[in-house]
GROMACS .gro file of C-alpha atoms in nm:
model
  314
    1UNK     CA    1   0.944   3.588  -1.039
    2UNK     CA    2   0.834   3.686  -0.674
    3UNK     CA    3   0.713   3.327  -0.533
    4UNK     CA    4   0.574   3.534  -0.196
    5UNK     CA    5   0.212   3.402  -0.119
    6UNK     CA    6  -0.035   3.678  -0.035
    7UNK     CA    7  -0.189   3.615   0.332
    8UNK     CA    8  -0.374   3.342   0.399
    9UNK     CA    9  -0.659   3.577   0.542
   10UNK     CA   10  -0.698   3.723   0.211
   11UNK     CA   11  -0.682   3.341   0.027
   12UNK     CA   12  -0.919   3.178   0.300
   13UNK     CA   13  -1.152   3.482   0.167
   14UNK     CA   14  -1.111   3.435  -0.211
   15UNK     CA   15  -1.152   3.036  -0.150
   16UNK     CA   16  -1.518   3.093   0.049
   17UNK     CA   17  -1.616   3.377  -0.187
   18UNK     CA   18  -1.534   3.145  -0.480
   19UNK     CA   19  -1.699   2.854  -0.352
   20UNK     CA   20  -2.011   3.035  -0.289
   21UNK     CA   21  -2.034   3.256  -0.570
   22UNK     CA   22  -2.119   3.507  -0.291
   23UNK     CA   23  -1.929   3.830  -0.069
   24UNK     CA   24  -2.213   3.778   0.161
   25UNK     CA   25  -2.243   3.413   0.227
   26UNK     CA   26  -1.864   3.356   0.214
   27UNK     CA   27  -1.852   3.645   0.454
   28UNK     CA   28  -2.137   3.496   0.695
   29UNK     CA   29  -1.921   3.189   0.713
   30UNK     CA   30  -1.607   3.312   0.773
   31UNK     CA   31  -1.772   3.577   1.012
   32UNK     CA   32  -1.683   3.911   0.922
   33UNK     CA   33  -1.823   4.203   0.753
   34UNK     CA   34  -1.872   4.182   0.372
   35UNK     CA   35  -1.666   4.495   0.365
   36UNK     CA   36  -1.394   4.358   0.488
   37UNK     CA   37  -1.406   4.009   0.303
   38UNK     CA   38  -1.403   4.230  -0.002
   39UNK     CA   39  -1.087   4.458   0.137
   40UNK     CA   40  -0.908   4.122   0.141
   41UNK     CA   41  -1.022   4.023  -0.209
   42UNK     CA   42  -0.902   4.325  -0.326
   43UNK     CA   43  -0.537   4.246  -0.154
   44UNK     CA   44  -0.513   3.934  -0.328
   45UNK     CA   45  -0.586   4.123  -0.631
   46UNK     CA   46  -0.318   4.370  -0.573
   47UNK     CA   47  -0.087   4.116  -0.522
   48UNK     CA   48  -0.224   3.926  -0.833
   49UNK     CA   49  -0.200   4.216  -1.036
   50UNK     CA   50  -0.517   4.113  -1.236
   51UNK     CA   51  -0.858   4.031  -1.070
   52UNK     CA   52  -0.961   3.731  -0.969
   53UNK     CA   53  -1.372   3.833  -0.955
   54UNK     CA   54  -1.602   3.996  -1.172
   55UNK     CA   55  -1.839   4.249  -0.985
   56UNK     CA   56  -2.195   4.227  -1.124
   57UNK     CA   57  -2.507   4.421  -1.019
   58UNK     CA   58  -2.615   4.133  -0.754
   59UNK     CA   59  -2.358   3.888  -0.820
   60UNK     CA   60  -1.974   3.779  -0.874
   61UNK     CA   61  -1.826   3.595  -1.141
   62UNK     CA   62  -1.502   3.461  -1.175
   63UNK     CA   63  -1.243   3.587  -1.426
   64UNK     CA   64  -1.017   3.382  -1.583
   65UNK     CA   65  -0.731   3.416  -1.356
   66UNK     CA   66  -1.006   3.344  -1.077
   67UNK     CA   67  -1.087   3.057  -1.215
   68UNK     CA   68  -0.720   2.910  -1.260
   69UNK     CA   69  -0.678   2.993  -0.867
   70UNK     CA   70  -0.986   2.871  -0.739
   71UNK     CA   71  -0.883   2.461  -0.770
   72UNK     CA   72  -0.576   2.482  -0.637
   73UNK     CA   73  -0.677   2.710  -0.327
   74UNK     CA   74  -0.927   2.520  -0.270
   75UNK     CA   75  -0.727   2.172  -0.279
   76UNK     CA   76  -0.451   2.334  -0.011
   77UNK     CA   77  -0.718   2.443   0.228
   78UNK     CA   78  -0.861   2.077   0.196
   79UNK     CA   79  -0.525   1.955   0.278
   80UNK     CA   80  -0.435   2.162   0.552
   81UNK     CA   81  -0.800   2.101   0.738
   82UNK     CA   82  -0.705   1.745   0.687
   83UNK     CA   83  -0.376   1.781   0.827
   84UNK     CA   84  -0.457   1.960   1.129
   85UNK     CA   85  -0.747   1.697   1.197
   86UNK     CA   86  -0.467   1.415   1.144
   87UNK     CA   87  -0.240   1.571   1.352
   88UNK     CA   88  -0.430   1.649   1.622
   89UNK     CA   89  -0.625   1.279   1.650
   90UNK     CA   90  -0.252   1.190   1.695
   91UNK     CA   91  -0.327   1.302   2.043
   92UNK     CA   92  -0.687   1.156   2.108
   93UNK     CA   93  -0.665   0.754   2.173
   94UNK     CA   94  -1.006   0.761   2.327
   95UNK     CA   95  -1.160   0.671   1.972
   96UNK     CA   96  -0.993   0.436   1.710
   97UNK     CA   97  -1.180   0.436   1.337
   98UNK     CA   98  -1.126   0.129   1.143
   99UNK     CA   99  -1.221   0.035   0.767
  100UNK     CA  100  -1.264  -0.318   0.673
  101UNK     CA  101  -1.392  -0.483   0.426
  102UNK     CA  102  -1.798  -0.604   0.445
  103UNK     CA  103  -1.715  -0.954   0.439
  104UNK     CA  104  -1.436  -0.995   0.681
  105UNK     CA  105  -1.666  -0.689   0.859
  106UNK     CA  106  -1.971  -0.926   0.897
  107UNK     CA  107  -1.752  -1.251   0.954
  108UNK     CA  108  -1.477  -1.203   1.183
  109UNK     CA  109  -1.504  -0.865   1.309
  110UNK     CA  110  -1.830  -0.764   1.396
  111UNK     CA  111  -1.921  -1.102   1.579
  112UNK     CA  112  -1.596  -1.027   1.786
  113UNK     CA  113  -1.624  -0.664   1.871
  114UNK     CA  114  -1.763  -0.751   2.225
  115UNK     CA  115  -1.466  -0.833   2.303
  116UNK     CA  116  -1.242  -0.569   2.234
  117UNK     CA  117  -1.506  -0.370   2.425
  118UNK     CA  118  -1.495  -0.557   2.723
  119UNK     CA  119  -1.118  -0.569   2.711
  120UNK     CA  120  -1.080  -0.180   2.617
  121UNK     CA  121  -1.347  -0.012   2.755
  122UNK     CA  122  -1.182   0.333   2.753
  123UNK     CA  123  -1.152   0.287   2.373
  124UNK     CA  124  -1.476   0.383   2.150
  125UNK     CA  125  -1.434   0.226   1.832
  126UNK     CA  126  -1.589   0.382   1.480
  127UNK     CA  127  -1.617   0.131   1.166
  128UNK     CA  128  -1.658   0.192   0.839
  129UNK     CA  129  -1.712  -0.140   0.638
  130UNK     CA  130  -1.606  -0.057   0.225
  131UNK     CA  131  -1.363  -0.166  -0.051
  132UNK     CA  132  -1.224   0.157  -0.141
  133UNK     CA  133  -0.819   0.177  -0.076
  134UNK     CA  134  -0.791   0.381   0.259
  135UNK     CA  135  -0.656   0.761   0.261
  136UNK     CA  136  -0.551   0.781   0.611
  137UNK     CA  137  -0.563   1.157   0.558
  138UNK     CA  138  -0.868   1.200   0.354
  139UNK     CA  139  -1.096   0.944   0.550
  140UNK     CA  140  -0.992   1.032   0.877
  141UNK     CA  141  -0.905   0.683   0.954
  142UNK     CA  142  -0.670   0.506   1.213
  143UNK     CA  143  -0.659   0.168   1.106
  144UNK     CA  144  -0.762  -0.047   0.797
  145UNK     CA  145  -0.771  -0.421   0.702
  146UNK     CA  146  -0.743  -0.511   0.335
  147UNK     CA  147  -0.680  -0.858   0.138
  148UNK     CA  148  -0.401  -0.811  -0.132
  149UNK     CA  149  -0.078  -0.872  -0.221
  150UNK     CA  150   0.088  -0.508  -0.240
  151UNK     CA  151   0.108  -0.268   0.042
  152UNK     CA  152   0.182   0.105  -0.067
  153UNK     CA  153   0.565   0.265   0.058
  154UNK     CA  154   0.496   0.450   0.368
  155UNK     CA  155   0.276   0.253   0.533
  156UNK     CA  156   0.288  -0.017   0.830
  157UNK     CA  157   0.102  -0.355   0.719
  158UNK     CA  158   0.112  -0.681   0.993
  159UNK     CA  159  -0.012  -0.986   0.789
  160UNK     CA  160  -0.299  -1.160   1.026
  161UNK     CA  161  -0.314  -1.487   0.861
  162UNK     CA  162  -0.234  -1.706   0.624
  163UNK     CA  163  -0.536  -1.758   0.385
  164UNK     CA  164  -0.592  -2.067   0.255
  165UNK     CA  165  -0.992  -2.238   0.092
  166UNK     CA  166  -1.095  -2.567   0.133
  167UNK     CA  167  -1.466  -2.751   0.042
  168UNK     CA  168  -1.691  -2.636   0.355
  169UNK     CA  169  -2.073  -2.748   0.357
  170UNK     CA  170  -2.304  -2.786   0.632
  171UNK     CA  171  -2.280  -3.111   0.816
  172UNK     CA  172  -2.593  -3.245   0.704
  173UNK     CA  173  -2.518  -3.213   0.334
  174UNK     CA  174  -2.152  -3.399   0.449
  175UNK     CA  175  -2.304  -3.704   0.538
  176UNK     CA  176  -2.359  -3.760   0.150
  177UNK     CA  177  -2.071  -3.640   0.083
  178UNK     CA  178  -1.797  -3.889   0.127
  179UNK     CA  179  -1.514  -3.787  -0.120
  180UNK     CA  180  -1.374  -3.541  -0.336
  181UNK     CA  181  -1.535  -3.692  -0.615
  182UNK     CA  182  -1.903  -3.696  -0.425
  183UNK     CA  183  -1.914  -3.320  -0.441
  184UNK     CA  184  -2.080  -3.366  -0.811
  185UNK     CA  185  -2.410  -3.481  -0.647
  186UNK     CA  186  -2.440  -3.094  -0.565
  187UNK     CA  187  -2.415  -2.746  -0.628
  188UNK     CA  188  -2.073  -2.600  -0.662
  189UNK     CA  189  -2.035  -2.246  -0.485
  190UNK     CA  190  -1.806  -1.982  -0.619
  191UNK     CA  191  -1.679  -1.644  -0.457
  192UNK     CA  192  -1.612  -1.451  -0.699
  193UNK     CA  193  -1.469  -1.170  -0.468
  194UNK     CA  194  -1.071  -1.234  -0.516
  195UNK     CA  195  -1.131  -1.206  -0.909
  196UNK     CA  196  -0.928  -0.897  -0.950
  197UNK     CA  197  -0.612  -1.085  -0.791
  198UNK     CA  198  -0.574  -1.260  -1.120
  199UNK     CA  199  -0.496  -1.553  -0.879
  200UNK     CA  200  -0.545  -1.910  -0.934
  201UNK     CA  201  -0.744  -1.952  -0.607
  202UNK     CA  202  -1.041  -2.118  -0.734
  203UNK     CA  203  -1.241  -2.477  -0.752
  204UNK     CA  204  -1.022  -2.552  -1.013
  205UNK     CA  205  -0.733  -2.545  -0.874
  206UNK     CA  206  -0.833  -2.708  -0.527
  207UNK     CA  207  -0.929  -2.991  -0.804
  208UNK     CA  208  -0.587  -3.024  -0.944
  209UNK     CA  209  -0.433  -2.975  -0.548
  210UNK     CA  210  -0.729  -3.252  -0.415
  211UNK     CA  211  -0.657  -3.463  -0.800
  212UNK     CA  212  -1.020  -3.478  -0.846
  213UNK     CA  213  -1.239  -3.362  -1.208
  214UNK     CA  214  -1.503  -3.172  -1.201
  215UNK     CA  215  -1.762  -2.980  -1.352
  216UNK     CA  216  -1.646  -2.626  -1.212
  217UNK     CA  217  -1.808  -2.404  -1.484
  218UNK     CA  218  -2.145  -2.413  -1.324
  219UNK     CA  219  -2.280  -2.351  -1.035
  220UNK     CA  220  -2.404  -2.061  -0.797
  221UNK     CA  221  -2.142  -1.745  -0.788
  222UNK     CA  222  -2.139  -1.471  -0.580
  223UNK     CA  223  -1.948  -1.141  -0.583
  224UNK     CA  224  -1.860  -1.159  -0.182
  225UNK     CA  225  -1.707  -1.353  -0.002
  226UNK     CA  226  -1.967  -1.349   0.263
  227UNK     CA  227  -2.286  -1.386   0.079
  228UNK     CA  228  -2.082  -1.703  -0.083
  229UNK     CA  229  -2.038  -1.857   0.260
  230UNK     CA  230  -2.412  -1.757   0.384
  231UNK     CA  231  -2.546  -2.009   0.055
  232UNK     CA  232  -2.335  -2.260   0.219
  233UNK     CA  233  -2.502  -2.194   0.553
  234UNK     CA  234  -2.829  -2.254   0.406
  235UNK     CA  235  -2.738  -2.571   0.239
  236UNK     CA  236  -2.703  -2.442  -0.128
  237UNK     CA  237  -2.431  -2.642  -0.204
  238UNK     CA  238  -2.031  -2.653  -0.139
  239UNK     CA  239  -1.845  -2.372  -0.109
  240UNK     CA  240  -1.477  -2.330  -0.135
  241UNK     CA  241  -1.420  -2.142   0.164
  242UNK     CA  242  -1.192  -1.903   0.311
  243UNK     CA  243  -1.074  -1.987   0.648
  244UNK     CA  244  -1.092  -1.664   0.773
  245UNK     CA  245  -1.377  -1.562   0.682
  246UNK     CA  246  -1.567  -1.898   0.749
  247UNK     CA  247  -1.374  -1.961   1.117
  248UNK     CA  248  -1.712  -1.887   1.335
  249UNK     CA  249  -1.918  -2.115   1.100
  250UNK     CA  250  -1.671  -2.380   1.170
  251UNK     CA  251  -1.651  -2.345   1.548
  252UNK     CA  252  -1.989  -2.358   1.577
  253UNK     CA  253  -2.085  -2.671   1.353
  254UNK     CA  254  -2.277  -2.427   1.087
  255UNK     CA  255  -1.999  -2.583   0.843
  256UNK     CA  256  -1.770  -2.844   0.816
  257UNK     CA  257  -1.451  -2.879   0.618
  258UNK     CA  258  -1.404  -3.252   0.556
  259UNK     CA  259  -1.119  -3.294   0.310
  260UNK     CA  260  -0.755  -3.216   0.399
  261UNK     CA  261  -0.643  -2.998   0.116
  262UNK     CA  262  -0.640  -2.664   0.145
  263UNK     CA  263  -0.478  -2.414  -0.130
  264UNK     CA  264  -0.304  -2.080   0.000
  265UNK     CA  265  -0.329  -1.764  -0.173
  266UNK     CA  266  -0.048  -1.500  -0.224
  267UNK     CA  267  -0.245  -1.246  -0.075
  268UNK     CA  268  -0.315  -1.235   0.300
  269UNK     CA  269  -0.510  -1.000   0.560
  270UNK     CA  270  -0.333  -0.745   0.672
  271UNK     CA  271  -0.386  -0.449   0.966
  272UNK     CA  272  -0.290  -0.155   0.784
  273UNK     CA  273  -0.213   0.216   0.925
  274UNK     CA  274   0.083   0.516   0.845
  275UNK     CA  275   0.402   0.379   0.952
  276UNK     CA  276   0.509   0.480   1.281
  277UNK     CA  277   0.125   0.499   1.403
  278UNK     CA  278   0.082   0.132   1.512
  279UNK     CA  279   0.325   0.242   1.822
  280UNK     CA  280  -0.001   0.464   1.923
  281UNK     CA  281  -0.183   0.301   2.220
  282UNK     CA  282  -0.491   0.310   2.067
  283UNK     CA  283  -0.332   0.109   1.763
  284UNK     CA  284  -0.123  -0.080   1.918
  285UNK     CA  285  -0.434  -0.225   2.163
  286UNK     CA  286  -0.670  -0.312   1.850
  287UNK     CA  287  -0.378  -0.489   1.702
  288UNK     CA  288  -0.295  -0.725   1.966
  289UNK     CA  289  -0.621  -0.786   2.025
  290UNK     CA  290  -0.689  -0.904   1.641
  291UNK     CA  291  -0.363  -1.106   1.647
  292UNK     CA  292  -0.464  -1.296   1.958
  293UNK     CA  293  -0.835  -1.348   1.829
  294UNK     CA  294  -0.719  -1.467   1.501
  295UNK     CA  295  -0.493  -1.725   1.636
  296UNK     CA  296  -0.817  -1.960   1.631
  297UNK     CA  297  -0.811  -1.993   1.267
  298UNK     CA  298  -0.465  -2.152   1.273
  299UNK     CA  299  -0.623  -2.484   1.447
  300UNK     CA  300  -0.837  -2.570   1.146
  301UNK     CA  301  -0.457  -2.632   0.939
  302UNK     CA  302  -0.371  -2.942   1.158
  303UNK     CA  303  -0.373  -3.234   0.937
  304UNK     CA  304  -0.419  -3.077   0.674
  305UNK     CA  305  -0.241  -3.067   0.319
  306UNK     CA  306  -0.182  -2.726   0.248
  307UNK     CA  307  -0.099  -2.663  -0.130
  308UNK     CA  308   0.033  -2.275  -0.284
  309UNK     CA  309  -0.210  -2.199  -0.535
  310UNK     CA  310   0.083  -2.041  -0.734
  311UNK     CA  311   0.220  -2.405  -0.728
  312UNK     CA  312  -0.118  -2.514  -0.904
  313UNK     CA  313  -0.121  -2.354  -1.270
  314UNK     CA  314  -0.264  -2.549  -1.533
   0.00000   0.00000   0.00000
């Protein structure tokens, strides 16, 4: 069988004429005459040696071979715009796109951003705050930060932190709240948002870690992390907090943590990007910057009993 692919003039015409149903519009966008869009249809169908459209009085149609073509075409031209774009931000680190979640978006880095500004003004920084896993390629993104456990092959992943939960309520609520056992006079808290770990990271665990019962099947519950933390904020009730997350509301008195166990989770934040990028300046710059800014969260572990929630299972 003769593998040779037709030219990619005459395949960058079938894919526009194919996605808009049209000689005319597909040659308006590709900006020749309709004439000639159609001389390079009829190439591809030469080289086919079947067609690929169906001529009608005002329209096209196309035929079955057309439309076995049409995905695939259309899929490499996707991934050869992509590539190109890729390959040629490899050369631009004036702007740096990051993903990150909304919680640790809202929490840690938004709040912080000044910084990085001050520090790197010659880098203009684009966020996109979401939950989906990052395509590097698809999304056009430089750098993401995800909480998990796995990282996928081919990629370069620098753990932040280790993540650990402990009580946190605001210091008013506190003052009633001597021990372990005093967090029944209110509302428990739950976040919800590390569900799909299929961790035990939860209140009761930090009750088996703290050796305290109680009533953790009630309570307020929230699907993110965040909006968990803000019902803490506003005196709800106790929330078992992540210290990431919940390091601003700490330093600035919004919450306390008063008891000394902690539980650590498997997973961890991580900076995430294609390996071999996080040696681009760009990269490297918003990476040492989030190391050095997330050092603060390690000071909230001193005296502290620090239990693995693997370590906990009923």
């Amino acid at each position: 069988m003769n593998e040779r692919l037709p030219p990619l003039t005459a395949l960058r015409a079938f894919e526009a004429a194919a996605r808009h149903m049209s000689f005319a519009k597909a040659a308006e966008e590709l900006n020749v005459t309709p004439a000639a869009l159609s001389y390079q249809i009829k190439a591809l169908e030469a080289d086919l040696g079947m067609p690929v459209f169906r001529r009608l009085n005002r329209a096209v149609e196309l035929t079955e071979a057309g439309r076995a073509l049409a995905p695939g075409i259309s899929d490499a031209f996707a991934s050869l715009s992509a590539a190109w774009r890729n390959t040629k931000r490899l050369n631009n680190n004036d702007v740096l796109t990051v993903t990150a979640g909304p919680a640790f978006t809202s929490k840690w880095l938004a709040p912080r951003l000044y910084k990085f500004a001050q520090e790197h003004p010659e880098i203009e920084l684009r966020f996109h705050a979401g939950l989906r896993v990052a395509d590097f390629d698809r999304d056009e993104v430089d750098v993401a930060i995800r909480f998990g456990i796995d990282v996928a092959e081919g990629l370069f992943a620098a753990p932040l932190h280790q993540e650990w939960m402990t009580p946190m309520m605001t210091p008013e609520l506190a003052q009633t709240i001597q021990t372990p056992e005093d967090i029944a006079k209110t509302m428990l808290i739950h976040d919800d948002s590390v569900a799909f770990l299929k961790m035990d990271w939860d209140w009761p665990s930090w009750c088996r870690a703290a050796g305290v019962t109680l009533d953790t099947e009630h309570g307020l519950r929230f699907s993110q992390a965040d909006h968990a933390l803000d019902a803490a904020i506003s005196g709800a009730g106790v929330v078992l907090g992540r210290i990431t997350l919940a390091t601003r509301a700490l330093e600035s008195g919004r919450l306390v943590a008063p008891f000394d166990v902690g539980i650590i989770a498997d997973a961890q934040f991580r900076l995430v990007c294609p390996a071999g990028h996080e040696k681009r300046p760009n990269i490297k710059a918003f990476h040492d910057w989030v190391m050095n800014e997330i050092a603060s969260s390690r000071r909230f572990e001193d005296g502290r009993r620090l239990v693995y929630a693997k370590d906990l299972s009923a």
